[in-house]
PDB file of C-alpha atoms in Angstrom:
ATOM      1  CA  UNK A 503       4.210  10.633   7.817  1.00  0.00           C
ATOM      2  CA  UNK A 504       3.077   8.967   4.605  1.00  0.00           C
ATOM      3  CA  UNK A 505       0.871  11.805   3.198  1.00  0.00           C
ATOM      4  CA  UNK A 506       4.341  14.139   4.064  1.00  0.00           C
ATOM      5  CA  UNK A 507       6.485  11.977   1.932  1.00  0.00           C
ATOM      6  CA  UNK A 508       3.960  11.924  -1.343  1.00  0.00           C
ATOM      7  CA  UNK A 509       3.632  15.561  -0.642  1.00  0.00           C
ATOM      8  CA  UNK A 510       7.602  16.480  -0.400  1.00  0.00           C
ATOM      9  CA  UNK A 511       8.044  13.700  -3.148  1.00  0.00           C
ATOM     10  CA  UNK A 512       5.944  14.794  -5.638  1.00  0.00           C
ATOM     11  CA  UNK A 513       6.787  18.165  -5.396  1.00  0.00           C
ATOM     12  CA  UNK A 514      10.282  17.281  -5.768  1.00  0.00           C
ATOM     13  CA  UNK A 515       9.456  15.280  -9.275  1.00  0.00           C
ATOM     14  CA  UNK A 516       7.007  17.329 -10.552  1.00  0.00           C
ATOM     15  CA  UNK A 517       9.493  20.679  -9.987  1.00  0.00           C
ATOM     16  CA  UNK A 518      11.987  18.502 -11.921  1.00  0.00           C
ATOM     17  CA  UNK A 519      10.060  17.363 -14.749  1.00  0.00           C
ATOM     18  CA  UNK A 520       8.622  20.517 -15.549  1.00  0.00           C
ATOM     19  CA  UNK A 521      11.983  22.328 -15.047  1.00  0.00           C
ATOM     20  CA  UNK A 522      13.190  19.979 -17.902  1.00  0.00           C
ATOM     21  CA  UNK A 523       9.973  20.703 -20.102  1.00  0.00           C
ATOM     22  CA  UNK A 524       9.680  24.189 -19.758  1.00  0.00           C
ATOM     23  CA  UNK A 525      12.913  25.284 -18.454  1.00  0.00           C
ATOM     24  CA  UNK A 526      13.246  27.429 -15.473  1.00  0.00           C
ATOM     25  CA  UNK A 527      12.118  26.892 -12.059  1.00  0.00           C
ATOM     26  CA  UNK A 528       8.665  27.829 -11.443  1.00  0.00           C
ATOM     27  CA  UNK A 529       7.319  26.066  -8.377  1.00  0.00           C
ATOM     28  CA  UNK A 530       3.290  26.693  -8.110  1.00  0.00           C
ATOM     29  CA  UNK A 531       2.239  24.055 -10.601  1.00  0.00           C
ATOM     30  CA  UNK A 532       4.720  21.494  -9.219  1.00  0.00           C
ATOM     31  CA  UNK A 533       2.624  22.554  -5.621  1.00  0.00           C
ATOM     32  CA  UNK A 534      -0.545  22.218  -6.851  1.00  0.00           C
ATOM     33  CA  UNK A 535      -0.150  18.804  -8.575  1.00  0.00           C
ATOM     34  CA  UNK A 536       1.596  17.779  -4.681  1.00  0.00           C
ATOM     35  CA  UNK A 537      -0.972  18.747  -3.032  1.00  0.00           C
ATOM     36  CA  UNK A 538      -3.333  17.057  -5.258  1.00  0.00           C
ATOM     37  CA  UNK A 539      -1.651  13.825  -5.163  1.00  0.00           C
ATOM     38  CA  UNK A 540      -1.068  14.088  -1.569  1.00  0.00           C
ATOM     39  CA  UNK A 541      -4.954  14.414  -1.061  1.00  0.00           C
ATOM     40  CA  UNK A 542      -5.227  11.364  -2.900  1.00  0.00           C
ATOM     41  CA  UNK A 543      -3.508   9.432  -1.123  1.00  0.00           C
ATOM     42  CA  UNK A 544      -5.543  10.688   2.194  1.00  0.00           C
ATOM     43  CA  UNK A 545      -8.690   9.997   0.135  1.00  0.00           C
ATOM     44  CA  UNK A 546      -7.984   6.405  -0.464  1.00  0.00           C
ATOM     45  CA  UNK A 547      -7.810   6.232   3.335  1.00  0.00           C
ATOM     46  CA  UNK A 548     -11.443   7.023   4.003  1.00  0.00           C
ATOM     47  CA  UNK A 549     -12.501   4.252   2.003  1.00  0.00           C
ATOM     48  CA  UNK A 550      -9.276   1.300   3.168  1.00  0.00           C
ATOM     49  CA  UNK A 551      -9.813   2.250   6.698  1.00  0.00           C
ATOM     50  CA  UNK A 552     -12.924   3.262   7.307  1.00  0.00           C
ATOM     51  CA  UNK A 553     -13.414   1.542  10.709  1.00  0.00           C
ATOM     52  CA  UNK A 554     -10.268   3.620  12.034  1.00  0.00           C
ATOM     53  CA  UNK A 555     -11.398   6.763  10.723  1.00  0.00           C
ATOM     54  CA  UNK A 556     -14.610   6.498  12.586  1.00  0.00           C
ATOM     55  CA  UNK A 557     -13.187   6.092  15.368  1.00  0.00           C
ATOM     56  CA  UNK A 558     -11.273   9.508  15.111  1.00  0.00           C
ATOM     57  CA  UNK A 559     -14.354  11.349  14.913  1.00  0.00           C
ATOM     58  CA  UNK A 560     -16.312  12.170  18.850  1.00  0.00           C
ATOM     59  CA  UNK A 561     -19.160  10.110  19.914  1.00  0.00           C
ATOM     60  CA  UNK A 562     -21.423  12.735  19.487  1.00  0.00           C
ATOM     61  CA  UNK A 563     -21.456  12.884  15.973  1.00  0.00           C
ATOM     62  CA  UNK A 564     -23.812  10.879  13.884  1.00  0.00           C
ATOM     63  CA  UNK A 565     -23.796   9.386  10.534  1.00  0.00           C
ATOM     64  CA  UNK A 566     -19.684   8.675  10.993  1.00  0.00           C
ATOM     65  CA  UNK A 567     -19.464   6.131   8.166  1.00  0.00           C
ATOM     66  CA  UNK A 568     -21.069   8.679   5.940  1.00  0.00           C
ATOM     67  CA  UNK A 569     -19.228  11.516   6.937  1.00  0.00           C
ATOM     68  CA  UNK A 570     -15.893   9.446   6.532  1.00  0.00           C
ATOM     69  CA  UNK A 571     -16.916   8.681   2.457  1.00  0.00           C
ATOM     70  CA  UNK A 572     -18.342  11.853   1.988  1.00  0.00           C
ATOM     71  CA  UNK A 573     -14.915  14.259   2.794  1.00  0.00           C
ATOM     72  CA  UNK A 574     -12.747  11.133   1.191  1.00  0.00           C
ATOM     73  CA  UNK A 575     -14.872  12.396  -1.704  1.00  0.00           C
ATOM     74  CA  UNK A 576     -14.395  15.895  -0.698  1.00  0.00           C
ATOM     75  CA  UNK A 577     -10.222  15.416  -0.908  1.00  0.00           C
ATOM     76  CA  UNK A 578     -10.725  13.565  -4.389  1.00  0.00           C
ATOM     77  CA  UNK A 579     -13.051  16.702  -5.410  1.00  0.00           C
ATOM     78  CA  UNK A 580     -10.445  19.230  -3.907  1.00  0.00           C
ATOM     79  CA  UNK A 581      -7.104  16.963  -5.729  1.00  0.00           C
ATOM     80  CA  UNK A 582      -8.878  17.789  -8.886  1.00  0.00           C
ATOM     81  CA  UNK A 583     -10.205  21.136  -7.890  1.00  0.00           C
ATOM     82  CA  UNK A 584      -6.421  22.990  -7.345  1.00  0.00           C
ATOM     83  CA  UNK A 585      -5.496  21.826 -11.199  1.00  0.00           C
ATOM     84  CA  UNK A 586      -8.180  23.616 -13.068  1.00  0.00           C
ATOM     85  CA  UNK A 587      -7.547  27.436 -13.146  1.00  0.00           C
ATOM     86  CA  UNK A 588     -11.214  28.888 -12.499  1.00  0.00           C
ATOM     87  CA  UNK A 589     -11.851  26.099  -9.364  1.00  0.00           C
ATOM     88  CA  UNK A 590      -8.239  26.550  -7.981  1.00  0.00           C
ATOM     89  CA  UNK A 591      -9.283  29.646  -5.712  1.00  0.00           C
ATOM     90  CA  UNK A 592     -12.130  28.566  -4.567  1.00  0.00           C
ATOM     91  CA  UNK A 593     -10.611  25.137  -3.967  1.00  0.00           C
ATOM     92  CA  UNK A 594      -8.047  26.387  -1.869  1.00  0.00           C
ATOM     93  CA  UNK A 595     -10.417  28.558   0.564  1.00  0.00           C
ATOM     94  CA  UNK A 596     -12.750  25.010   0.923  1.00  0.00           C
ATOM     95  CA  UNK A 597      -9.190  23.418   1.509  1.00  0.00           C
ATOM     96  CA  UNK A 598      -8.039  25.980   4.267  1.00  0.00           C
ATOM     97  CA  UNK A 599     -11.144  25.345   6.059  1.00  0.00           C
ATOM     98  CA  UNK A 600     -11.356  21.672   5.549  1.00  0.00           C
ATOM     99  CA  UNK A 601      -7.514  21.712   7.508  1.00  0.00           C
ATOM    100  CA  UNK A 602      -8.738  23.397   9.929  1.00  0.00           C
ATOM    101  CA  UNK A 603     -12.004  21.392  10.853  1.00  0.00           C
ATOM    102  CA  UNK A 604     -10.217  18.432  10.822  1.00  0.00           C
ATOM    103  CA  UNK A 605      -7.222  19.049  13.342  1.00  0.00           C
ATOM    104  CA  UNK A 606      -9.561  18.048  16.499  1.00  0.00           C
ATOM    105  CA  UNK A 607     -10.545  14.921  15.007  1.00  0.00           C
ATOM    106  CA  UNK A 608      -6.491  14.381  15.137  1.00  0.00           C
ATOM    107  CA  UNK A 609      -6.085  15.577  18.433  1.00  0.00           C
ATOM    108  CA  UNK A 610      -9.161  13.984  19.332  1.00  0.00           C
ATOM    109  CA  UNK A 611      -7.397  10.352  18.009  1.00  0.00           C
ATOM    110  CA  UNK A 612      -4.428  11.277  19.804  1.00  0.00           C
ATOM    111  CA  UNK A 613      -6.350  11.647  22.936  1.00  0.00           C
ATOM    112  CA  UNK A 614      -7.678   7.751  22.974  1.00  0.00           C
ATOM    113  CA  UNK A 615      -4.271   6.857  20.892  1.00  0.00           C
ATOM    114  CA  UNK A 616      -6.400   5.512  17.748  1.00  0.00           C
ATOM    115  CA  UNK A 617      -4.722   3.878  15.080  1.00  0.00           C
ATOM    116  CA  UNK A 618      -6.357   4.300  12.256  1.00  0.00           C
ATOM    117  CA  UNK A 619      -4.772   1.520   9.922  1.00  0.00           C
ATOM    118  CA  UNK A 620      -5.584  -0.731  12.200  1.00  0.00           C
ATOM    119  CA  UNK A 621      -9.152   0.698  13.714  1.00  0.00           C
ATOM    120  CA  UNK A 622      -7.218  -0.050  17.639  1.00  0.00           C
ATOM    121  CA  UNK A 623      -6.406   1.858  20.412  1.00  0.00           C
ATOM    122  CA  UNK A 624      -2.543   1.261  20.123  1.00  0.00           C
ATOM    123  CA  UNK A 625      -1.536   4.385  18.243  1.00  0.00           C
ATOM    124  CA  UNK A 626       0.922   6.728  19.304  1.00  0.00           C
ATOM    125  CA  UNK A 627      -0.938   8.678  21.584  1.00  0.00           C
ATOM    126  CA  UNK A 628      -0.132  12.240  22.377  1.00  0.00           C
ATOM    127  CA  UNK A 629       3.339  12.172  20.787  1.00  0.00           C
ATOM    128  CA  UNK A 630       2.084  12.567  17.630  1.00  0.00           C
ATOM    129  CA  UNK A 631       0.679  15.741  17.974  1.00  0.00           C
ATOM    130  CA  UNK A 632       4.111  17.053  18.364  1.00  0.00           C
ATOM    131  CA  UNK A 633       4.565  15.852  14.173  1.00  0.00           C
ATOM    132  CA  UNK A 634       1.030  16.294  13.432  1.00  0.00           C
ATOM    133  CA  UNK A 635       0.216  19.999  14.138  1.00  0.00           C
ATOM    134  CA  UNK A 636       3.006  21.541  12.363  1.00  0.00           C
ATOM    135  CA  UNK A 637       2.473  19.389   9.408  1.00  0.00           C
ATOM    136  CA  UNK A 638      -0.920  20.492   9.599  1.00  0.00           C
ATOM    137  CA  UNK A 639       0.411  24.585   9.764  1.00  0.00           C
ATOM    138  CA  UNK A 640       2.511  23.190   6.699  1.00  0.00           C
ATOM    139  CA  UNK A 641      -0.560  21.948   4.907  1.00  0.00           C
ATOM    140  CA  UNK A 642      -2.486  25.433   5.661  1.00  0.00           C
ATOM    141  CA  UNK A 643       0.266  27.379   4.204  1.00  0.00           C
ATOM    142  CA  UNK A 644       0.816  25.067   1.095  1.00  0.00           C
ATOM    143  CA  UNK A 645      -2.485  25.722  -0.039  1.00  0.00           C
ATOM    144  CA  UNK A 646      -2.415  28.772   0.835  1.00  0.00           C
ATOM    145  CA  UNK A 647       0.672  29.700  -1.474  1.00  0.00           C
ATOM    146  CA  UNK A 648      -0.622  27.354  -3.936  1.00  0.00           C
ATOM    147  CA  UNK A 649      -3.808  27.853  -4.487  1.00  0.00           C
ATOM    148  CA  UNK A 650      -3.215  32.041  -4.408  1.00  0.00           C
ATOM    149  CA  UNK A 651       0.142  32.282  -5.665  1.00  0.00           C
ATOM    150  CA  UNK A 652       0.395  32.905  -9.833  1.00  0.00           C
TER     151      UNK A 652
END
């Protein structure tokens, strides 16, 4: 829900601001810097809750911790990516896919109801698949407009 709000609420202020600088209502910039503070906000969580984040990810995969700091560096990477004209496209394909990678390790959490603020098993199970997956088809077709659109 968090990374929704900063989304919706930065778009919101940036769209405003730059309506009153440059008159006009011109939404793709105001997108762009959402999105990018949005993934900031997600990045900070691979390095407060690292323990939680783990836990999202199958037993099968190795190296978790480093996985976990390495795409936390990968949303910091992308945040910056979308704002500078010649990375923006390429940005936004490494973002589509990066959405899309990650939904299982969501569904997975979901599965064993992982909280990932608090690295337990009392998270809200199943039921928040029914807020996370369209946010996630949200997310996919931000970028998508975003990082393609003028």
């Amino acid at each position: 829900m968090k990374p929704l709000i900063v989304l919706l609420g930065s778009f919101g202020t940036a769209l405003l601001v730059l309506h009153f600088i440059q008159g006009g209502w011109h939404w793709q910039w105001p997108a762009r810097i959402a999105m990018s503070t949005m993934l900031l906000l997600t990045s900070s969580g691979h390095f407060l809750f690292t323990q939680g984040m783990m836990m999202m990810l199958p037993p099968f995969l190795p190296a978790k911790k480093t996985l976990i700091y390495f795409t936390g560096l990968l949303e910091i990477l992308a945040a910056i990516g979308l704002l500078i004209p010649a990375l923006r496209t390429v940005t936004a394909i490494c973002l589509l896919m990066f959405f899309i990678l990650i939904l299982p390790a969501n569904v997975y959490a979901a599965l064993k109801k992982i909280n990932l603020e608090t690295a337990g098993y009392d998270g809200p199970g199943l039921s928040y698949l029914w807020f996370r997956i369209p946010m996630q088809l949200l997310l996919l077709a931000w970028v998508y407009a975003a990082g393609f659109g003028g």
